[in-house]
XYZ file of C-alpha atoms in Angstrom:
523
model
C 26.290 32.364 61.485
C 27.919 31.985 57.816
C 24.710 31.201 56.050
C 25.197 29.200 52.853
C 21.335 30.571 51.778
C 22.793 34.219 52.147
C 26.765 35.000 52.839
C 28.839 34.745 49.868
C 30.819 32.270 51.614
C 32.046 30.413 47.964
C 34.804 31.918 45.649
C 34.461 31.381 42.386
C 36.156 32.447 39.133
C 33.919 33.813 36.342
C 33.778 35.786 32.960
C 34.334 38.628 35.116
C 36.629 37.925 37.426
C 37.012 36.530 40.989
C 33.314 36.787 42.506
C 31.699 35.178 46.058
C 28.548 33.780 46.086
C 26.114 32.591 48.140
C 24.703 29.106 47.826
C 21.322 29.507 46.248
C 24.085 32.163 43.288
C 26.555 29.449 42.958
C 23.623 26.930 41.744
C 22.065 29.839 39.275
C 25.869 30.777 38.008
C 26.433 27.142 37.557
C 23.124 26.963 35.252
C 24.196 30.323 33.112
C 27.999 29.240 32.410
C 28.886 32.316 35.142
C 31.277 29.620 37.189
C 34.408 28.642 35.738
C 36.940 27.007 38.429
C 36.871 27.503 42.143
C 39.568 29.256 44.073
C 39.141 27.876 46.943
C 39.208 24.032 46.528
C 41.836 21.348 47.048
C 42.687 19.007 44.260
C 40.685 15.991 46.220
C 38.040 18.242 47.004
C 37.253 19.105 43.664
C 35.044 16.042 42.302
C 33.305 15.674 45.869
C 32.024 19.213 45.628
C 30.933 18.799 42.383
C 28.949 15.393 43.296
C 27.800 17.212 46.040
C 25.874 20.306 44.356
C 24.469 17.890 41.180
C 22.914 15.577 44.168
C 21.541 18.774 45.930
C 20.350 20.705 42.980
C 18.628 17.074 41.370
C 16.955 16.453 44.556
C 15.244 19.773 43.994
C 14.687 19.581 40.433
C 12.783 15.598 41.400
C 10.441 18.013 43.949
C 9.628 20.275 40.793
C 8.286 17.930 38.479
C 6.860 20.702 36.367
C 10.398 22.020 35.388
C 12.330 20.312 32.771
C 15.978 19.805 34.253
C 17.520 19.834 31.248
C 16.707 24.103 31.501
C 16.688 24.582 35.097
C 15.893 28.023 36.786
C 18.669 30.659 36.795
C 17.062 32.809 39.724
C 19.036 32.383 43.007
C 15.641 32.650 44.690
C 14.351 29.245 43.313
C 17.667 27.506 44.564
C 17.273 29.362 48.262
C 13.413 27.868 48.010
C 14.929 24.658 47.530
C 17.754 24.518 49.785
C 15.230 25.436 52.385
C 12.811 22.581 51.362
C 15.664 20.117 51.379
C 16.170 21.620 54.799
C 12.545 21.026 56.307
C 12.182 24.840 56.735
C 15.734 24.578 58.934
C 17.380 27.520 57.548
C 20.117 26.728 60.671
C 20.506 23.790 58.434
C 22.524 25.748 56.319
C 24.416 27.538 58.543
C 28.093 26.663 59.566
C 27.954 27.929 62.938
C 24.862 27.434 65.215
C 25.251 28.421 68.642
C 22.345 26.176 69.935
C 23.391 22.570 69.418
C 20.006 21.466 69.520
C 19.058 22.718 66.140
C 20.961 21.277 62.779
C 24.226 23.482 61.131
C 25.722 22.807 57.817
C 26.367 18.800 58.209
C 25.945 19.022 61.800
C 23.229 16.580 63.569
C 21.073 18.502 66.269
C 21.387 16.861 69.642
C 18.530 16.242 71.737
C 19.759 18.209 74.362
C 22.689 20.288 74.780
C 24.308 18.568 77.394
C 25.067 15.788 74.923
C 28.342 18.542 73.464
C 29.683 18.079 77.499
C 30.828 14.234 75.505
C 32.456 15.737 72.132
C 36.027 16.079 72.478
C 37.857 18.251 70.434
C 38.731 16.830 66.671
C 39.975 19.975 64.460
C 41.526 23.671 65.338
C 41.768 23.921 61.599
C 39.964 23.245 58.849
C 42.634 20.944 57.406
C 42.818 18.602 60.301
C 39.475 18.081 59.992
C 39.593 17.064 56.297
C 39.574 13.073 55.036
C 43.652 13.625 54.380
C 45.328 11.132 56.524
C 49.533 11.694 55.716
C 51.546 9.557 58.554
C 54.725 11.210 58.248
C 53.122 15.114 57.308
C 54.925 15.032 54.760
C 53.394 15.627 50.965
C 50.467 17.931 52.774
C 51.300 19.623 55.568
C 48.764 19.373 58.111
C 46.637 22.444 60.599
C 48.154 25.220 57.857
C 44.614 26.102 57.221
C 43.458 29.374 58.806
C 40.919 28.390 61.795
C 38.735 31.396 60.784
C 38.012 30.956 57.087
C 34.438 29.535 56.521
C 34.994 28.606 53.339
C 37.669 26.075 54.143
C 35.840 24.599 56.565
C 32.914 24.600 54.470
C 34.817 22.410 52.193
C 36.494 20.423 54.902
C 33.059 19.084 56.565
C 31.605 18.494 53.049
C 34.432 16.175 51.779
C 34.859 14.920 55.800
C 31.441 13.778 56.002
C 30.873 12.434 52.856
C 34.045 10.955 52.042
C 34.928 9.311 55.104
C 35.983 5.665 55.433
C 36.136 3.797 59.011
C 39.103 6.090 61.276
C 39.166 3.689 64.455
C 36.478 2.551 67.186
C 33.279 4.371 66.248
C 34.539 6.558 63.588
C 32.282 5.077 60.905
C 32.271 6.335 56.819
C 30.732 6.737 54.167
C 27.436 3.928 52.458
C 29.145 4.951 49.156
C 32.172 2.544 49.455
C 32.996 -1.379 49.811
C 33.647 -1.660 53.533
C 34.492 1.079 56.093
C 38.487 0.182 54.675
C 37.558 1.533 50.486
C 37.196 4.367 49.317
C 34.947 6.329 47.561
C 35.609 6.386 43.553
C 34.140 9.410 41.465
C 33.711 8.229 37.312
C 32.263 9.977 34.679
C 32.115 10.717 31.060
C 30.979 14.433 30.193
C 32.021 16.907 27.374
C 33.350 19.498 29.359
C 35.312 19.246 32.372
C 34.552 23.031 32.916
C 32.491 23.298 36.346
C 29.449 24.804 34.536
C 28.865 22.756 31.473
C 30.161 19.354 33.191
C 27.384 20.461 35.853
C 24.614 20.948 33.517
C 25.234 17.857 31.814
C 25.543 15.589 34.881
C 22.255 17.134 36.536
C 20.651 16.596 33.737
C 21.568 12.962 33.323
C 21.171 12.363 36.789
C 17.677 13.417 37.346
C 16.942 11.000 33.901
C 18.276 8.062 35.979
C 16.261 8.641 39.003
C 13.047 6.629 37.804
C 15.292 4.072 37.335
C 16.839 4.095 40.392
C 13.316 3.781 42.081
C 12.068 1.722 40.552
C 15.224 -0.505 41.686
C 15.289 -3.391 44.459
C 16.735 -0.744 46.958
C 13.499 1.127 47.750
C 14.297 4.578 47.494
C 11.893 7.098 48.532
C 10.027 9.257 46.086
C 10.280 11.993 48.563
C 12.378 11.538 51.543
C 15.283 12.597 53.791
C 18.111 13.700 51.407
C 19.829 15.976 54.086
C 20.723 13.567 56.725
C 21.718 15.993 59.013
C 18.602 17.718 59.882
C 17.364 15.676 62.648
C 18.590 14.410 65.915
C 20.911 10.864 65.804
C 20.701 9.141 68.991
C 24.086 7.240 68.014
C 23.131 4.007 69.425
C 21.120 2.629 66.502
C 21.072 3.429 62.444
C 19.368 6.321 61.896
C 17.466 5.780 58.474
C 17.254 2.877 55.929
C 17.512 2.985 52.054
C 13.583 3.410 52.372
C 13.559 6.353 54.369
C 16.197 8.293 51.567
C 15.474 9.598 48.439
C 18.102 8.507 45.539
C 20.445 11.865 45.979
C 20.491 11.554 49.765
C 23.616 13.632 51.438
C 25.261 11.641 54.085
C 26.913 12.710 57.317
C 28.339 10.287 58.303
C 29.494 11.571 61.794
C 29.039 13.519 64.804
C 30.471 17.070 64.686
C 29.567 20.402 65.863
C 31.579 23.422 65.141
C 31.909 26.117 68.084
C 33.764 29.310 68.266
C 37.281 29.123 69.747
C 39.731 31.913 70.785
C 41.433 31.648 67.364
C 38.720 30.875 64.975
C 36.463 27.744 64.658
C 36.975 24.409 66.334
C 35.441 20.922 65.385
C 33.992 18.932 68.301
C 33.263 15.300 67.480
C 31.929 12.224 69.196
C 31.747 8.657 68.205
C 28.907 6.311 66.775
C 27.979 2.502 67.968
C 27.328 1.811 64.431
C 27.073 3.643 60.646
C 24.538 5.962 60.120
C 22.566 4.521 57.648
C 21.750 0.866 57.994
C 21.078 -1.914 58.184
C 24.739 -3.718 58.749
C 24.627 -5.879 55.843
C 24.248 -2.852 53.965
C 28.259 -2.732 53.231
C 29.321 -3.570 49.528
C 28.601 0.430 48.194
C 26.175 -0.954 45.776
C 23.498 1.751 46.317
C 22.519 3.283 42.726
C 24.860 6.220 43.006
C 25.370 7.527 39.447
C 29.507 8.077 40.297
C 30.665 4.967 41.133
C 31.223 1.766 38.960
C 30.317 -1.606 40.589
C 32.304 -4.703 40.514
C 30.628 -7.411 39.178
C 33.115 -10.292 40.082
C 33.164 -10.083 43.679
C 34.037 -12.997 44.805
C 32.743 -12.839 48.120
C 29.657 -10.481 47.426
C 29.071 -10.651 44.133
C 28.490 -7.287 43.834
C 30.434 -4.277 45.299
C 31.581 -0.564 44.767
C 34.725 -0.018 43.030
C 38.115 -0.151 44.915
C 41.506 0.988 43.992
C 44.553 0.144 45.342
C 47.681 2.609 46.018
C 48.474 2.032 42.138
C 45.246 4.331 41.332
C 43.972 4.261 37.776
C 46.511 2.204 35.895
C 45.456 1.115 32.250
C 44.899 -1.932 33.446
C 42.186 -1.161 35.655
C 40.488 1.535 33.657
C 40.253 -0.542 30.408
C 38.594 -3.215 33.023
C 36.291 -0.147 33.901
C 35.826 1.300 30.500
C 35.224 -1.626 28.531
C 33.068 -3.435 31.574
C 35.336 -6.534 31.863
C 34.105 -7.559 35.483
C 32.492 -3.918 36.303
C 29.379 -2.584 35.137
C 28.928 1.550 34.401
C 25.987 3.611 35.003
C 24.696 5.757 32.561
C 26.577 8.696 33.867
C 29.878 6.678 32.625
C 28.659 6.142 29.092
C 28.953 8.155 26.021
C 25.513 9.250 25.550
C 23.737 9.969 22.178
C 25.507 13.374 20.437
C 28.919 13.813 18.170
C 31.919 15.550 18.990
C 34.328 14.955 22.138
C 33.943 13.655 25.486
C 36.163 13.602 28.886
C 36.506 9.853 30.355
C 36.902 11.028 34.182
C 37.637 10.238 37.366
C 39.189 10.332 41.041
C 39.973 8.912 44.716
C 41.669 9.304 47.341
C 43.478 5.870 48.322
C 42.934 4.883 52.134
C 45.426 2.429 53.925
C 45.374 1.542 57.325
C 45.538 5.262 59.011
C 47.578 6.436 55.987
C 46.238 8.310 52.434
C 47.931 6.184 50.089
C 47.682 8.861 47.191
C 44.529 11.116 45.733
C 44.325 9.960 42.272
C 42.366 11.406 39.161
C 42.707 11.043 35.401
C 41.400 12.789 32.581
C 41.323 11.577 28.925
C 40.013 12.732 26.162
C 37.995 10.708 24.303
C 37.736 11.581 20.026
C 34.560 11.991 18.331
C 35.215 8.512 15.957
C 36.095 6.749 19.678
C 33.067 8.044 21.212
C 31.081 6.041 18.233
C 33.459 2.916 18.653
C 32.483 2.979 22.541
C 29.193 3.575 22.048
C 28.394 0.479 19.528
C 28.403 -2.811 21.549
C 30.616 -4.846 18.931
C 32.737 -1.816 18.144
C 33.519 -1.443 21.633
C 34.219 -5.643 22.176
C 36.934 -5.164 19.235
C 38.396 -2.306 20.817
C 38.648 -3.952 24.399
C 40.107 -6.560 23.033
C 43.125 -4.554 21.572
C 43.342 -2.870 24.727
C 43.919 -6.070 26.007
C 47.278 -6.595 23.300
C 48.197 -3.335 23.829
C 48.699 -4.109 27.725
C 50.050 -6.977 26.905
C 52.723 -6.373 24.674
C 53.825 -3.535 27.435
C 53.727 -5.863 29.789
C 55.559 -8.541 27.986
C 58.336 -5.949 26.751
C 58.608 -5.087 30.515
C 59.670 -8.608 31.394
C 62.259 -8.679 28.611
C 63.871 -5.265 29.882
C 64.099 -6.628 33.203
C 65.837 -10.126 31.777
C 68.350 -7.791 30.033
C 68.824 -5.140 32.871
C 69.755 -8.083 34.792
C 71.899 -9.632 32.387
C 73.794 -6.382 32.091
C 74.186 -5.784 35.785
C 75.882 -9.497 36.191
C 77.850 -8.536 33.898
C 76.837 -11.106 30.766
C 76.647 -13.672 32.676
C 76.222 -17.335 31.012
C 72.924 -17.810 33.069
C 70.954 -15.086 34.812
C 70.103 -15.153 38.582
C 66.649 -13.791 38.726
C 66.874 -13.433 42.171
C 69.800 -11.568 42.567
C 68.222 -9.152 45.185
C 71.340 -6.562 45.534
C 70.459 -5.270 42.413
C 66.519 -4.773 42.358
C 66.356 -1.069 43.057
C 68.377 -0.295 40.046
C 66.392 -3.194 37.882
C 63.185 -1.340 39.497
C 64.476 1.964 37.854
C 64.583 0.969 34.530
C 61.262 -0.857 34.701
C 59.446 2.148 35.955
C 60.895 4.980 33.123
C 59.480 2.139 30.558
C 55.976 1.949 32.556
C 55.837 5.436 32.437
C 56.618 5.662 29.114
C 53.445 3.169 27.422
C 50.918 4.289 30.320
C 51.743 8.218 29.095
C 50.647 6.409 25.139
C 48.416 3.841 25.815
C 45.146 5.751 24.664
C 46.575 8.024 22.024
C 47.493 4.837 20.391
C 44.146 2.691 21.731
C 41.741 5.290 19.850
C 43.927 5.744 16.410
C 41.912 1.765 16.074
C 38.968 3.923 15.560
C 40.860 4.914 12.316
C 43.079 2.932 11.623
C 43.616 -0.933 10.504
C 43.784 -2.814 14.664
C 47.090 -4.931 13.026
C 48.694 -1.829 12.089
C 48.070 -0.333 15.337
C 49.776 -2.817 17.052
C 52.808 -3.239 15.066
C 53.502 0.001 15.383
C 52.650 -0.169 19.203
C 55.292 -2.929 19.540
C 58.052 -1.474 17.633
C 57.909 2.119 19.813
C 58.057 0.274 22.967
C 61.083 -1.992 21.778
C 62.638 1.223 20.307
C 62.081 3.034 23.804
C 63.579 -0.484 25.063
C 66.797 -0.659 23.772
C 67.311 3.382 24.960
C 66.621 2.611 28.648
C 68.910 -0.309 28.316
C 71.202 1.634 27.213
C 71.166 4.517 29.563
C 71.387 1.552 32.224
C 74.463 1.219 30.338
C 76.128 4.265 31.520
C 74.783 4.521 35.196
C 75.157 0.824 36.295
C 78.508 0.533 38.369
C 79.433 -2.530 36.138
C 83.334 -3.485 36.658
C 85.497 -2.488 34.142
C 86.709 -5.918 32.724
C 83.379 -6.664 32.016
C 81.314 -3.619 30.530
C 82.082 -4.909 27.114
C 80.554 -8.002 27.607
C 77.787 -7.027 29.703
C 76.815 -4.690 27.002
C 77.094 -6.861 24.210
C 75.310 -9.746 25.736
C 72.104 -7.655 27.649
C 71.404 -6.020 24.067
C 71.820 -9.580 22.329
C 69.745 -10.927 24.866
C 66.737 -7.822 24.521
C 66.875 -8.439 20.857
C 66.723 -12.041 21.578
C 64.091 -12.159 23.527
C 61.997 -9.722 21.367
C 62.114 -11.410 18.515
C 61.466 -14.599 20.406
C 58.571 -13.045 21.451
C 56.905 -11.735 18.443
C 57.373 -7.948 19.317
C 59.717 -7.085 17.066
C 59.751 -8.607 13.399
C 62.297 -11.410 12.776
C 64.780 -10.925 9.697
C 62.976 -11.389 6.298
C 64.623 -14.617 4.924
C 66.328 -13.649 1.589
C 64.976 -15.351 -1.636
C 66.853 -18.271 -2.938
C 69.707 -17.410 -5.427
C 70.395 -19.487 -8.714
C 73.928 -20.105 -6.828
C 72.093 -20.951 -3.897
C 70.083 -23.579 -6.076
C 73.610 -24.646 -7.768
């Protein structure tokens, strides 16, 4: 029931209008620039689908050596062919309902006998509970809205659910693709187009170029292996495949589930592991070759691991680290590749804290043509990681004059600042954050003018916006702090002494040019 092979299950947007494919249509409209957005998606959904179909669709391209993925087949019939081969011949496999649970569905494990569903208890009503969202409060994204009889949303839902997943409690294991069951799952790229079509095209392409690579890696990969990992029975007691039993693009699913028909629509049934599907144990730092994810290089403890982000998501901090491989090392999907013109420097995850989502993050920056050739040179790219590096911190040293002045100015000018005056931290915090907000919004408008520009002149001019944009949040402070009216005068005149001060102390803003010496001066 609900065949992926054959229902037009998917909405898409194209040329035409809104359309709904099938499976084996969406992979041939995604090839002939017939798919452009998805009407059905979440914003955290997005990238995971994405990831999903390029892993799927190179995985049949690797079993077609005769076709050159670069021009892949446009006939729905040769992506059913392969969907099916992916499948071992399981169309059920494919399907989001099957009524026997001893053959696969859609990222459902068969169970060796049908008895075993008498132990799943029931997870999901709606497609929403089911999904990798975790809000504590149900607040920002209301929870069980979704309708319990739409197959497309819980189409999406199992996908992200089962390939997303972190560690959820005893036996609730996640996802290979992330340091520890506690991570998360990062998705990084660099493509021209961020359109579905094009960006697909572009990544399949790339990603069936790395796969050689990739087995030809310490890992062991298989040449031709599982890639569906939902296909056959998982007894639940012991891993069910190893690195050398997958091919490079496997699919994981990374749980139990089996979706029955309830008296309002669909329900999820789940059931818990004794350990992670894919093993062995030690297997845990994400480090597996997948062409999405970054890896940290200065792990302390394991030398190597998956990128993790914390609650602060991609701050400029961390993605110059990324970009400019200062402790992380990109694949080749994450690199300008050879070509002029434009790219997109892209990415997302969703945050997980302990039984909380601590925000779904994602950026998206363009990246000029004369940037793309910077990045793409080794020693270009040094020099320009190494202004990133001022750039960050002069923001960050500007930041911690604001804050001496804020404070300064909500004492009221005193002689000597307490700098741990706690009463007034949230409205210190206030003025900190419009400033943050203000250099992140700028940082790489003003980090790729180096690629034209002279670096020195780049940064003075850095400097003096930020000190400009300095002295109007102190300012505004000026008029909202509850300062006592005896002393507004003085706290005024002594925070913006101070700032300017402190700036010039500091380098960021020029001192006075000293005038040149007079013949009365001389006399």
């Amino acid at each position: 029931m609900h065949s992926l092979l054959d229902d037009p299950l998917i909405d898409i947007d194209t040329p035409d209008g809104p359309a709904s494919v099938a499976l084996p249509a969406l992979l041939g409209g995604l090839v002939t620039d017939r798919v452009l957005g998805y009407s059905g998606l979440r914003a955290h959904q997005a990238d995971p689908w994405h990831v999903f179909l390029v892993q799927i669709a190179a995985s049949i391209l690797a079993r077609q050596p005769e076709i050159d993925p670069a021009q892949p087949p446009t006939d729905a019939a040769f992506w059913r062919a392969g969907l099916l081969d992916l499948a071992e011949g399981m169309e059920s496999a494919w399907h989001l309902v099957v009524e026997d649970p001893t053959q696969p569905a859609f990222m459902q494990h068969p169970l060796r006998d049908a008895a075993e569903l008498k132990a799943f208890k029931s997870k999901a009503r709606t497609p929403d509970e089911l999904d990798i969202l975790v809000t504590s409060k149900n607040h920002d994204v209301k929870m069980a809205r979704a309708r319990a009889d739409d197959p497309q949303t819980w189409l999406f839902a199992l996908m992200i659910y089962q390939t997303m997943s972190g560690v959820l409690g005893a036996g609730n294991f996640g996802t290979l693709r992330m340091n520890t069951g506690s991570a998360s799952r990062p998705i990084v790229g660099m493509v021209r187009d961020l359109v579905p079509a094009p960006r697909f095209r572009e990544e399949l392409a790339q990603v069936a170029d790395m796969r050689t690579q990739t087995l030809e890696s310490a890992l062991g990969y298989a040449p031709r292996g599982v890639v569906l990992t939902w296909v056959r029975p998982w007894g639940r007691k012991d891993h069910q495949y190893s690195l050398s039993e997958l091919e490079p693009g496997f699919i994981e699913a990374v749980r139990p589930v089996r979706l029955i028909h309830g008296e309002a629509g669909l329900i999820a049934m789940g059931s818990t592991s004794d350990v992670r599907q894919i093993g062995p144990k030690a297997l845990g730092n994400g480090d597996i070759a997948d062409p999405w994810i970054p890896i940290n290089t200065a792990d302390k403890k394991k030398g190597r691991s998956a990128l993790t982000l914390s609650g602060q998501g991609w701050t400029p901090e961390r993605l110059c680290d990324v970009l400019f491989e200062r402790g992380f090392e990109l694949t080749a999907l994450q690199k300008p590749r050879p070509g002029q013109g434009a790219l997109w420097f892209y990415g997302s995850v969703l945050v997980r804290g302990q039984g909380t989502t601590e925000g779904f993050h994602r950026f998206a920056i363009p990246v000029p043509a004369k940037a793309r050739g910077w990045l793409s040179r080794p020693d270009d790219k040094q020099r320009l990681g190494a202004l990133a590096q001022d750039l960050i911190g002069d923001a960050k040293s500007i930041a911690r004059q604001l804050r001496s002045a804020l404070l300064a100015l909500a004492e009221g000018g005193p002689d000597a600042i307490d700098f741990k005056h706690k009463a007034i931290n949230a409205w210190i915090a206030r003025g900190e954050e419009a400033l943050t907000r203000h250099w992140r919004d700028r940082f790489f408008d003003t980090l790729w003018r180096a690629a034209d520009d002279a670096h020195d002149a780049v940064r003075t001019d850095w400097r003096a916006e930020l000190a400009a944009r300095t002295f109007d949040i102190l300012r505004q402070a000026e008029q909202t702090l509850p300062l006592p009216h005896n002393r507004q005068y003085r706290a005024r005149v002594r925070a913006e002494g101070l700032l300017h001060a402190l700036l010039k102390k500091n380098g960021l803003i020029p001192a006075p040019a000293t005038p040149a010496p007079t013949k009365e001066d001389a006399a």
